[in-house]
Amino acid sequence: MQSINKEELKEKLRETKNFLKDERVITANRLKGKIIGILRDFLKEKGFVELLPVVASPVTDPLSSPETTVSFNVYGYPFQLTKSMIFHKQFAMLAFERIFIFSPNFRIEKKEMAKTGRHLVEFTQFDLEVRGATRKEVMELAEEMIIGLVTRIIDEAKDEMEFFERKLKMPIRPFKVVTYSEAYSKFGKDLEARLSQSSEGHIWLIDFPEKIREFYYLEGERTFYLKDFDLIYPEGFGEAISGGKREWRAEKIRERLKRKRINEDLYSPYLIMLEQGIPPSAGFGIGIERLTRFIAGLESVKFCRLFPKLPGEFGL
Ligand code: AMP
Ligand code: MG
């Protein structure tokens, strides 16, 4: 393992010290605390149970690129740092009907991602799951949550919003919906960014093709298209949420793994849990740093953590 030399470390930590005294960082993190409180209140009122996060375990979200994984050996068992709590959320449906977690995610994102203003290596998802829910129900829940958050934040974070000179528009329900195929024919590959830049309000992007998505979403009426969604922020802030209805049947997941040419042994703990039976569910995760960035209107998510780890860079 390459270690950082002392002189370089001193310089980096001087930068960290200055960063910790930066008013933008202090204000954004105070704002983030308020956002967290409001989100927690919202779901508690709806009868959700708050769980504590799983930091490492034998199985985690595959995401689209396996190189984002951090693996290590624990008592001879292969463990991974949590990239998202998706599988544990599905398993938790055995215990509770409605759950949420502020879940730390660790992903070794590609170095180029440092420039997007949206990517950190360590970030937090506000992650929820509802047993037996439909995709529509959790999308409606997300809309209500965002409207409720903006309403309270305008009132309860006046100083922070004034500091950032941010005039937030109240989102209007229902949010617009566009299918992935429609967006692709209009905008091509760069659809997330272009949809976000061209949209006045929050917009749902639904029905992703299974080829470009993780294997745990339920297939929709159209073969090879999923009952899933992303929520896209307006003003070019990009993706806010990913979620959908989940597949809960082992044999269906096996078919999907085969089509994706993924070795199913990598997901044995997940498949065995599914074989033993878990309930169907739907849910989503919203990135807290990106949400804070949007509310504050900041150029980068890095201001939304005290100790940001940017892709490819040193971070404390
Ligand atoms: P994903 O599982 O990749 O869809 O991530 C769920 C949510 O977490 C996204 O919709 C984003 O809001 C947020 N997110 C994902 N990756 C990152 C990242 N590298 N840095 C900060 N937030 C992220
Ligand atoms: Mg996503």
mmCIF file of C-alpha atoms and ligand atoms in Angstrom:
data_model
loop_
_atom_site.group_PDB
_atom_site.id
_atom_site.type_symbol
_atom_site.label_atom_id
_atom_site.label_comp_id
_atom_site.label_asym_id
_atom_site.label_seq_id
_atom_site.Cartn_x
_atom_site.Cartn_y
_atom_site.Cartn_z
ATOM 1 C CA MET A 1 0.000 0.000 0.000
ATOM 2 C CA GLN A 2 1.325 3.435 -0.993
ATOM 3 C CA SER A 3 1.567 5.843 1.909
ATOM 4 C CA ILE A 4 1.370 9.598 1.713
ATOM 5 C CA ASN A 5 4.619 11.400 2.630
ATOM 6 C CA LYS A 6 4.681 13.604 5.734
ATOM 7 C CA GLU A 7 5.152 16.908 3.853
ATOM 8 C CA GLU A 8 2.242 16.169 1.551
ATOM 9 C CA LEU A 9 0.157 15.133 4.553
ATOM 10 C CA LYS A 10 0.951 18.393 6.360
ATOM 11 C CA GLU A 11 -0.160 20.388 3.316
ATOM 12 C CA LYS A 12 -3.369 18.353 2.926
ATOM 13 C CA LEU A 13 -4.240 18.766 6.586
ATOM 14 C CA ARG A 14 -3.629 22.524 6.374
ATOM 15 C CA GLU A 15 -6.208 22.539 3.570
ATOM 16 C CA THR A 16 -8.554 20.467 5.766
ATOM 17 C CA LYS A 17 -8.131 22.964 8.594
ATOM 18 C CA ASN A 18 -9.019 25.881 6.315
ATOM 19 C CA PHE A 19 -11.950 23.931 4.915
ATOM 20 C CA LEU A 20 -13.329 23.332 8.425
ATOM 21 C CA LYS A 21 -13.303 27.094 9.026
ATOM 22 C CA ASP A 22 -14.970 27.947 5.688
ATOM 23 C CA GLU A 23 -18.364 29.617 6.301
ATOM 24 C CA ARG A 24 -19.874 27.754 3.326
ATOM 25 C CA VAL A 25 -18.942 24.414 4.896
ATOM 26 C CA ILE A 26 -20.180 25.414 8.339
ATOM 27 C CA THR A 27 -23.484 26.751 6.996
ATOM 28 C CA ALA A 28 -24.088 23.825 4.620
ATOM 29 C CA ASN A 29 -23.489 21.318 7.408
ATOM 30 C CA ARG A 30 -25.788 23.184 9.789
ATOM 31 C CA LEU A 31 -28.412 23.158 7.022
ATOM 32 C CA LYS A 32 -27.812 19.426 6.476
ATOM 33 C CA GLY A 33 -28.536 18.808 10.172
ATOM 34 C CA LYS A 34 -31.867 20.586 9.820
ATOM 35 C CA ILE A 35 -32.720 18.587 6.681
ATOM 36 C CA ILE A 36 -31.940 15.322 8.502
ATOM 37 C CA GLY A 37 -34.227 16.314 11.403
ATOM 38 C CA ILE A 38 -37.109 17.198 9.079
ATOM 39 C CA LEU A 39 -36.816 13.962 7.075
ATOM 40 C CA ARG A 40 -36.714 11.918 10.276
ATOM 41 C CA ASP A 41 -39.837 13.671 11.650
ATOM 42 C CA PHE A 42 -41.669 13.093 8.378
ATOM 43 C CA LEU A 43 -41.211 9.319 8.344
ATOM 44 C CA LYS A 44 -41.629 8.866 12.103
ATOM 45 C CA GLU A 45 -45.047 10.500 11.798
ATOM 46 C CA LYS A 46 -45.915 7.946 9.147
ATOM 47 C CA GLY A 47 -45.047 5.053 11.432
ATOM 48 C CA PHE A 48 -41.627 4.181 9.980
ATOM 49 C CA VAL A 49 -39.067 2.517 12.246
ATOM 50 C CA GLU A 50 -35.540 3.957 12.136
ATOM 51 C CA LEU A 51 -32.769 1.349 11.857
ATOM 52 C CA LEU A 52 -29.061 1.852 12.329
ATOM 53 C CA PRO A 53 -26.811 1.221 9.319
ATOM 54 C CA VAL A 54 -24.855 -1.874 8.368
ATOM 55 C CA VAL A 55 -21.320 -0.675 7.654
ATOM 56 C CA ALA A 56 -19.797 -3.928 6.330
ATOM 57 C CA SER A 57 -21.223 -7.355 5.492
ATOM 58 C CA PRO A 58 -20.773 -10.410 3.225
ATOM 59 C CA VAL A 59 -22.968 -8.930 0.476
ATOM 60 C CA THR A 60 -23.681 -5.426 -0.813
ATOM 61 C CA ASP A 61 -25.192 -3.584 -3.763
ATOM 62 C CA PRO A 62 -23.422 -4.583 -7.011
ATOM 63 C CA LEU A 63 -24.021 -1.127 -8.607
ATOM 64 C CA SER A 64 -23.047 -0.945 -12.252
ATOM 65 C CA SER A 65 -19.274 -1.246 -11.739
ATOM 66 C CA PRO A 66 -17.666 -3.852 -9.431
ATOM 67 C CA GLU A 67 -14.447 -1.811 -9.071
ATOM 68 C CA THR A 68 -16.302 0.496 -6.665
ATOM 69 C CA THR A 69 -16.146 -2.239 -3.994
ATOM 70 C CA VAL A 70 -13.898 -2.303 -0.905
ATOM 71 C CA SER A 71 -13.422 -5.921 0.258
ATOM 72 C CA PHE A 72 -11.546 -7.394 3.202
ATOM 73 C CA ASN A 73 -11.277 -10.527 5.241
ATOM 74 C CA VAL A 74 -13.092 -10.833 8.574
ATOM 75 C CA TYR A 75 -12.408 -14.091 10.493
ATOM 76 C CA GLY A 76 -11.821 -15.781 7.140
ATOM 77 C CA TYR A 77 -15.115 -14.568 5.664
ATOM 78 C CA PRO A 78 -15.101 -12.140 2.716
ATOM 79 C CA PHE A 79 -16.686 -8.838 3.747
ATOM 80 C CA GLN A 80 -17.418 -5.647 1.802
ATOM 81 C CA LEU A 81 -18.030 -2.065 2.851
ATOM 82 C CA THR A 82 -21.663 -1.133 2.259
ATOM 83 C CA LYS A 83 -22.244 0.497 -1.122
ATOM 84 C CA SER A 84 -25.952 0.712 -0.377
ATOM 85 C CA MET A 85 -28.188 -1.122 2.069
ATOM 86 C CA ILE A 86 -30.585 -2.420 -0.586
ATOM 87 C CA PHE A 87 -30.287 -6.125 0.314
ATOM 88 C CA HIS A 88 -30.496 -5.520 4.066
ATOM 89 C CA LYS A 89 -33.531 -3.314 3.516
ATOM 90 C CA GLN A 90 -35.216 -6.210 1.692
ATOM 91 C CA PHE A 91 -34.278 -8.645 4.492
ATOM 92 C CA ALA A 92 -35.487 -6.155 7.129
ATOM 93 C CA MET A 93 -38.972 -6.451 5.630
ATOM 94 C CA LEU A 94 -39.183 -9.741 7.578
ATOM 95 C CA ALA A 95 -39.104 -7.679 10.780
ATOM 96 C CA PHE A 96 -40.867 -4.394 9.987
ATOM 97 C CA GLU A 97 -43.370 -3.058 7.473
ATOM 98 C CA ARG A 98 -41.783 0.409 7.068
ATOM 99 C CA ILE A 99 -38.159 1.232 7.742
ATOM 100 C CA PHE A 100 -35.642 3.984 7.144
ATOM 101 C CA ILE A 101 -31.923 4.382 7.763
ATOM 102 C CA PHE A 102 -29.361 7.139 7.369
ATOM 103 C CA SER A 103 -26.924 4.782 5.736
ATOM 104 C CA PRO A 104 -23.230 5.508 5.034
ATOM 105 C CA ASN A 105 -22.187 4.294 1.591
ATOM 106 C CA PHE A 106 -18.574 3.806 0.513
ATOM 107 C CA ARG A 107 -17.802 3.578 -3.206
ATOM 108 C CA ILE A 108 -14.471 3.957 -4.998
ATOM 109 C CA GLU A 109 -15.837 6.188 -7.760
ATOM 110 C CA LYS A 110 -13.734 6.801 -10.887
ATOM 111 C CA LYS A 111 -11.256 9.699 -10.546
ATOM 112 C CA GLU A 112 -13.003 11.716 -13.288
ATOM 113 C CA MET A 113 -16.086 11.873 -11.069
ATOM 114 C CA ALA A 114 -14.332 14.414 -8.821
ATOM 115 C CA LYS A 115 -15.340 17.124 -11.300
ATOM 116 C CA THR A 116 -19.100 16.426 -11.435
ATOM 117 C CA GLY A 117 -19.889 18.281 -8.203
ATOM 118 C CA ARG A 118 -22.145 15.297 -7.352
ATOM 119 C CA HIS A 119 -19.756 12.489 -6.410
ATOM 120 C CA LEU A 120 -18.119 11.635 -3.114
ATOM 121 C CA VAL A 121 -16.458 8.368 -2.120
ATOM 122 C CA GLU A 122 -18.190 8.390 1.255
ATOM 123 C CA PHE A 123 -21.736 9.711 1.401
ATOM 124 C CA THR A 124 -25.039 9.081 3.169
ATOM 125 C CA GLN A 125 -28.296 7.807 1.770
ATOM 126 C CA PHE A 126 -31.605 8.437 3.436
ATOM 127 C CA ASP A 127 -32.866 5.002 2.605
ATOM 128 C CA LEU A 128 -36.396 3.671 3.065
ATOM 129 C CA GLU A 129 -38.374 0.546 2.249
ATOM 130 C CA VAL A 130 -42.058 -0.404 2.545
ATOM 131 C CA ARG A 131 -43.338 -3.977 2.662
ATOM 132 C CA GLY A 132 -45.994 -4.719 0.004
ATOM 133 C CA ALA A 133 -45.873 -1.191 -1.473
ATOM 134 C CA THR A 134 -46.284 -0.375 -5.156
ATOM 135 C CA ARG A 135 -43.884 1.790 -7.126
ATOM 136 C CA LYS A 136 -46.569 4.503 -7.341
ATOM 137 C CA GLU A 137 -47.005 4.559 -3.562
ATOM 138 C CA VAL A 138 -43.338 5.174 -2.846
ATOM 139 C CA MET A 139 -43.110 7.791 -5.608
ATOM 140 C CA GLU A 140 -46.036 9.636 -4.002
ATOM 141 C CA LEU A 141 -44.327 9.350 -0.630
ATOM 142 C CA ALA A 142 -41.170 10.912 -2.092
ATOM 143 C CA GLU A 143 -43.140 13.818 -3.566
ATOM 144 C CA GLU A 144 -44.880 14.484 -0.258
ATOM 145 C CA MET A 145 -41.532 14.252 1.549
ATOM 146 C CA ILE A 146 -39.826 16.774 -0.747
ATOM 147 C CA ILE A 147 -42.714 19.273 -0.601
ATOM 148 C CA GLY A 148 -42.811 18.904 3.199
ATOM 149 C CA LEU A 149 -39.053 19.401 3.423
ATOM 150 C CA VAL A 150 -38.972 22.524 1.232
ATOM 151 C CA THR A 151 -41.929 24.008 3.157
ATOM 152 C CA ARG A 152 -40.239 23.539 6.533
ATOM 153 C CA ILE A 153 -36.731 24.462 5.390
ATOM 154 C CA ILE A 154 -37.890 27.846 4.017
ATOM 155 C CA ASP A 155 -39.299 28.550 7.456
ATOM 156 C CA GLU A 156 -36.702 26.903 9.696
ATOM 157 C CA ALA A 157 -33.463 27.621 7.839
ATOM 158 C CA LYS A 158 -33.935 31.296 6.995
ATOM 159 C CA ASP A 159 -30.363 32.260 7.993
ATOM 160 C CA GLU A 160 -28.767 29.468 5.966
ATOM 161 C CA MET A 161 -30.900 30.194 2.886
ATOM 162 C CA GLU A 162 -30.109 33.888 3.171
ATOM 163 C CA PHE A 163 -26.378 33.134 3.491
ATOM 164 C CA PHE A 164 -26.469 31.102 0.254
ATOM 165 C CA GLU A 165 -28.801 33.665 -1.390
ATOM 166 C CA ARG A 166 -30.932 30.709 -2.405
ATOM 167 C CA LYS A 167 -34.483 31.293 -3.586
ATOM 168 C CA LEU A 168 -36.024 27.834 -3.635
ATOM 169 C CA LYS A 169 -39.106 27.317 -5.773
ATOM 170 C CA MET A 170 -41.842 25.225 -4.194
ATOM 171 C CA PRO A 171 -42.066 22.019 -6.264
ATOM 172 C CA ILE A 172 -45.506 21.347 -7.755
ATOM 173 C CA ARG A 173 -47.217 17.956 -7.451
ATOM 174 C CA PRO A 174 -47.573 15.646 -9.228
ATOM 175 C CA PHE A 175 -44.007 15.784 -10.576
ATOM 176 C CA LYS A 176 -43.681 15.188 -14.335
ATOM 177 C CA VAL A 177 -42.938 11.621 -15.434
ATOM 178 C CA VAL A 178 -40.876 10.568 -18.434
ATOM 179 C CA THR A 179 -39.857 7.051 -19.422
ATOM 180 C CA TYR A 180 -36.193 6.233 -19.999
ATOM 181 C CA SER A 181 -36.966 5.407 -23.671
ATOM 182 C CA GLU A 182 -38.668 8.799 -24.232
ATOM 183 C CA ALA A 183 -35.801 10.657 -22.549
ATOM 184 C CA TYR A 184 -33.230 8.661 -24.520
ATOM 185 C CA SER A 185 -34.841 9.461 -27.881
ATOM 186 C CA LYS A 186 -34.929 13.173 -26.986
ATOM 187 C CA PHE A 187 -31.571 13.604 -25.255
ATOM 188 C CA GLY A 188 -29.422 10.552 -26.042
ATOM 189 C CA LYS A 189 -26.870 9.108 -23.600
ATOM 190 C CA ASP A 190 -26.421 12.309 -21.618
ATOM 191 C CA LEU A 191 -30.084 12.259 -20.652
ATOM 192 C CA GLU A 192 -29.719 12.712 -16.876
ATOM 193 C CA ALA A 193 -27.812 15.989 -17.228
ATOM 194 C CA ARG A 194 -29.882 17.302 -20.115
ATOM 195 C CA LEU A 195 -33.198 16.422 -18.495
ATOM 196 C CA SER A 196 -32.071 18.172 -15.328
ATOM 197 C CA GLN A 197 -30.824 21.284 -17.162
ATOM 198 C CA SER A 198 -33.956 21.608 -19.277
ATOM 199 C CA SER A 199 -36.480 21.002 -16.513
ATOM 200 C CA GLU A 200 -38.248 23.680 -14.486
ATOM 201 C CA GLY A 201 -39.247 21.243 -11.767
ATOM 202 C CA HIS A 202 -38.435 17.828 -10.298
ATOM 203 C CA ILE A 203 -38.952 15.098 -12.865
ATOM 204 C CA TRP A 204 -39.381 11.310 -12.602
ATOM 205 C CA LEU A 205 -37.428 9.122 -14.968
ATOM 206 C CA ILE A 206 -39.015 5.653 -14.982
ATOM 207 C CA ASP A 207 -38.823 2.225 -16.664
ATOM 208 C CA PHE A 208 -35.071 1.805 -17.104
ATOM 209 C CA PRO A 209 -33.897 -1.042 -19.364
ATOM 210 C CA GLU A 210 -32.583 -3.926 -17.239
ATOM 211 C CA LYS A 211 -29.294 -3.910 -19.182
ATOM 212 C CA ILE A 212 -28.141 -0.668 -17.551
ATOM 213 C CA ARG A 213 -29.645 -1.209 -14.114
ATOM 214 C CA GLU A 214 -28.932 -3.409 -11.094
ATOM 215 C CA PHE A 215 -30.560 -6.866 -11.072
ATOM 216 C CA TYR A 216 -32.799 -6.427 -8.021
ATOM 217 C CA TYR A 217 -35.613 -4.340 -9.526
ATOM 218 C CA LEU A 218 -38.864 -6.006 -10.568
ATOM 219 C CA GLU A 219 -39.470 -6.375 -14.274
ATOM 220 C CA GLY A 220 -42.415 -4.266 -15.514
ATOM 221 C CA GLU A 221 -45.159 -5.056 -18.059
ATOM 222 C CA ARG A 222 -42.716 -4.400 -20.885
ATOM 223 C CA THR A 223 -40.184 -7.247 -21.083
ATOM 224 C CA PHE A 224 -36.632 -6.232 -20.062
ATOM 225 C CA TYR A 225 -37.850 -2.880 -18.675
ATOM 226 C CA LEU A 226 -38.094 -2.330 -14.940
ATOM 227 C CA LYS A 227 -40.595 -1.011 -12.414
ATOM 228 C CA ASP A 228 -38.043 1.484 -11.148
ATOM 229 C CA PHE A 229 -37.382 5.232 -11.088
ATOM 230 C CA ASP A 230 -34.912 8.033 -10.593
ATOM 231 C CA LEU A 231 -35.945 11.471 -9.444
ATOM 232 C CA ILE A 232 -34.064 14.232 -11.254
ATOM 233 C CA TYR A 233 -33.549 17.665 -9.705
ATOM 234 C CA PRO A 234 -34.163 20.751 -11.840
ATOM 235 C CA GLU A 235 -31.515 23.436 -12.604
ATOM 236 C CA GLY A 236 -28.850 20.906 -13.639
ATOM 237 C CA PHE A 237 -28.424 19.349 -10.165
ATOM 238 C CA GLY A 238 -28.919 15.862 -11.660
ATOM 239 C CA GLU A 239 -30.026 12.648 -9.955
ATOM 240 C CA ALA A 240 -31.645 12.910 -6.527
ATOM 241 C CA ILE A 241 -33.179 9.497 -5.911
ATOM 242 C CA SER A 242 -33.036 5.940 -7.219
ATOM 243 C CA GLY A 243 -35.636 3.371 -6.299
ATOM 244 C CA GLY A 244 -38.450 1.111 -7.391
ATOM 245 C CA LYS A 245 -40.275 -2.097 -6.765
ATOM 246 C CA ARG A 246 -37.953 -4.972 -5.859
ATOM 247 C CA GLU A 247 -37.710 -8.515 -7.168
ATOM 248 C CA TRP A 248 -38.111 -10.900 -4.235
ATOM 249 C CA ARG A 249 -38.079 -14.299 -5.996
ATOM 250 C CA ALA A 250 -34.778 -16.191 -6.151
ATOM 251 C CA GLU A 251 -35.516 -17.877 -9.488
ATOM 252 C CA LYS A 252 -36.169 -14.503 -11.169
ATOM 253 C CA ILE A 253 -32.930 -13.053 -9.763
ATOM 254 C CA ARG A 254 -31.081 -16.128 -11.088
ATOM 255 C CA GLU A 255 -32.452 -15.447 -14.596
ATOM 256 C CA ARG A 256 -31.375 -11.830 -14.358
ATOM 257 C CA LEU A 257 -27.876 -12.764 -13.171
ATOM 258 C CA LYS A 258 -27.568 -15.182 -16.076
ATOM 259 C CA ARG A 259 -28.614 -12.518 -18.599
ATOM 260 C CA LYS A 260 -26.102 -10.122 -17.060
ATOM 261 C CA ARG A 261 -23.395 -12.835 -17.058
ATOM 262 C CA ILE A 262 -22.789 -12.351 -13.331
ATOM 263 C CA ASN A 263 -21.501 -15.326 -11.350
ATOM 264 C CA GLU A 264 -24.341 -16.119 -8.923
ATOM 265 C CA ASP A 265 -21.913 -17.395 -6.262
ATOM 266 C CA LEU A 266 -20.994 -13.755 -5.622
ATOM 267 C CA TYR A 267 -24.531 -13.216 -4.372
ATOM 268 C CA SER A 268 -25.070 -16.475 -2.447
ATOM 269 C CA PRO A 269 -26.104 -14.812 0.848
ATOM 270 C CA TYR A 270 -28.723 -12.775 -1.054
ATOM 271 C CA LEU A 271 -30.036 -15.708 -3.105
ATOM 272 C CA ILE A 272 -30.279 -18.005 -0.090
ATOM 273 C CA MET A 273 -32.233 -15.374 1.879
ATOM 274 C CA LEU A 274 -34.605 -15.036 -1.088
ATOM 275 C CA GLU A 275 -34.991 -18.819 -1.348
ATOM 276 C CA GLN A 276 -35.902 -18.965 2.319
ATOM 277 C CA GLY A 277 -38.506 -16.270 1.620
ATOM 278 C CA ILE A 278 -38.690 -12.496 1.996
ATOM 279 C CA PRO A 279 -41.711 -10.251 1.347
ATOM 280 C CA PRO A 280 -42.095 -8.076 -1.760
ATOM 281 C CA SER A 281 -41.366 -4.404 -1.175
ATOM 282 C CA ALA A 282 -40.644 -1.047 -2.784
ATOM 283 C CA GLY A 283 -38.435 1.796 -1.655
ATOM 284 C CA PHE A 284 -35.804 4.339 -2.539
ATOM 285 C CA GLY A 285 -32.689 6.162 -1.388
ATOM 286 C CA ILE A 286 -31.951 9.864 -1.558
ATOM 287 C CA GLY A 287 -28.384 11.134 -1.208
ATOM 288 C CA ILE A 288 -28.222 13.548 1.744
ATOM 289 C CA GLU A 289 -25.222 15.548 0.501
ATOM 290 C CA ARG A 290 -26.794 16.000 -2.928
ATOM 291 C CA LEU A 291 -30.077 17.008 -1.319
ATOM 292 C CA THR A 292 -28.280 19.599 0.842
ATOM 293 C CA ARG A 293 -26.382 20.821 -2.220
ATOM 294 C CA PHE A 294 -29.667 21.298 -4.092
ATOM 295 C CA ILE A 295 -31.436 23.036 -1.193
ATOM 296 C CA ALA A 296 -28.460 25.403 -0.749
ATOM 297 C CA GLY A 297 -27.802 25.764 -4.490
ATOM 298 C CA LEU A 298 -24.108 24.866 -4.107
ATOM 299 C CA GLU A 299 -21.671 24.054 -6.911
ATOM 300 C CA SER A 300 -20.352 20.921 -5.179
ATOM 301 C CA VAL A 301 -21.413 18.238 -2.687
ATOM 302 C CA LYS A 302 -18.005 18.569 -1.064
ATOM 303 C CA PHE A 303 -19.259 21.504 1.037
ATOM 304 C CA CYS A 304 -21.939 19.240 2.495
ATOM 305 C CA ARG A 305 -19.547 17.052 4.534
ATOM 306 C CA LEU A 306 -16.934 18.174 7.041
ATOM 307 C CA PHE A 307 -14.503 15.524 5.808
ATOM 308 C CA PRO A 308 -15.295 15.038 2.105
ATOM 309 C CA LYS A 309 -13.501 12.325 0.182
ATOM 310 C CA LEU A 310 -13.494 13.306 -3.455
ATOM 311 C CA PRO A 311 -12.852 10.618 -6.082
ATOM 312 C CA GLY A 312 -9.118 10.217 -6.638
ATOM 313 C CA GLU A 313 -8.165 12.629 -3.869
ATOM 314 C CA PHE A 314 -6.921 12.414 -0.309
ATOM 315 C CA GLY A 315 -9.564 13.085 2.334
ATOM 316 C CA LEU A 316 -9.392 12.868 6.107
HETATM 317 P P1 AMP B 1 -27.543 4.852 -6.225
HETATM 318 O O1 AMP B 1 -27.688 3.608 -5.430
HETATM 319 O O2 AMP B 1 -26.264 4.932 -6.979
HETATM 320 O O3 AMP B 1 -28.713 5.176 -7.090
HETATM 321 O O4 AMP B 1 -27.456 6.021 -5.129
HETATM 322 C C1 AMP B 1 -28.589 6.452 -4.426
HETATM 323 C C2 AMP B 1 -28.542 7.948 -4.241
HETATM 324 O O5 AMP B 1 -27.366 8.302 -3.509
HETATM 325 C C3 AMP B 1 -28.421 8.695 -5.555
HETATM 326 O O6 AMP B 1 -29.664 8.924 -6.132
HETATM 327 C C4 AMP B 1 -27.701 9.949 -5.140
HETATM 328 O O7 AMP B 1 -28.580 10.888 -4.566
HETATM 329 C C5 AMP B 1 -26.769 9.463 -4.055
HETATM 330 N N1 AMP B 1 -25.411 9.129 -4.568
HETATM 331 C C6 AMP B 1 -25.040 8.083 -5.340
HETATM 332 N N2 AMP B 1 -23.722 8.069 -5.565
HETATM 333 C C7 AMP B 1 -23.219 9.134 -4.921
HETATM 334 C C8 AMP B 1 -21.888 9.660 -4.760
HETATM 335 N N3 AMP B 1 -20.819 9.057 -5.290
HETATM 336 N N4 AMP B 1 -21.729 10.777 -4.002
HETATM 337 C C9 AMP B 1 -22.783 11.379 -3.433
HETATM 338 N N5 AMP B 1 -24.058 10.933 -3.543
HETATM 339 C C10 AMP B 1 -24.285 9.824 -4.280
HETATM 340 MG MG MG B 2 -28.917 5.890 -8.975
#
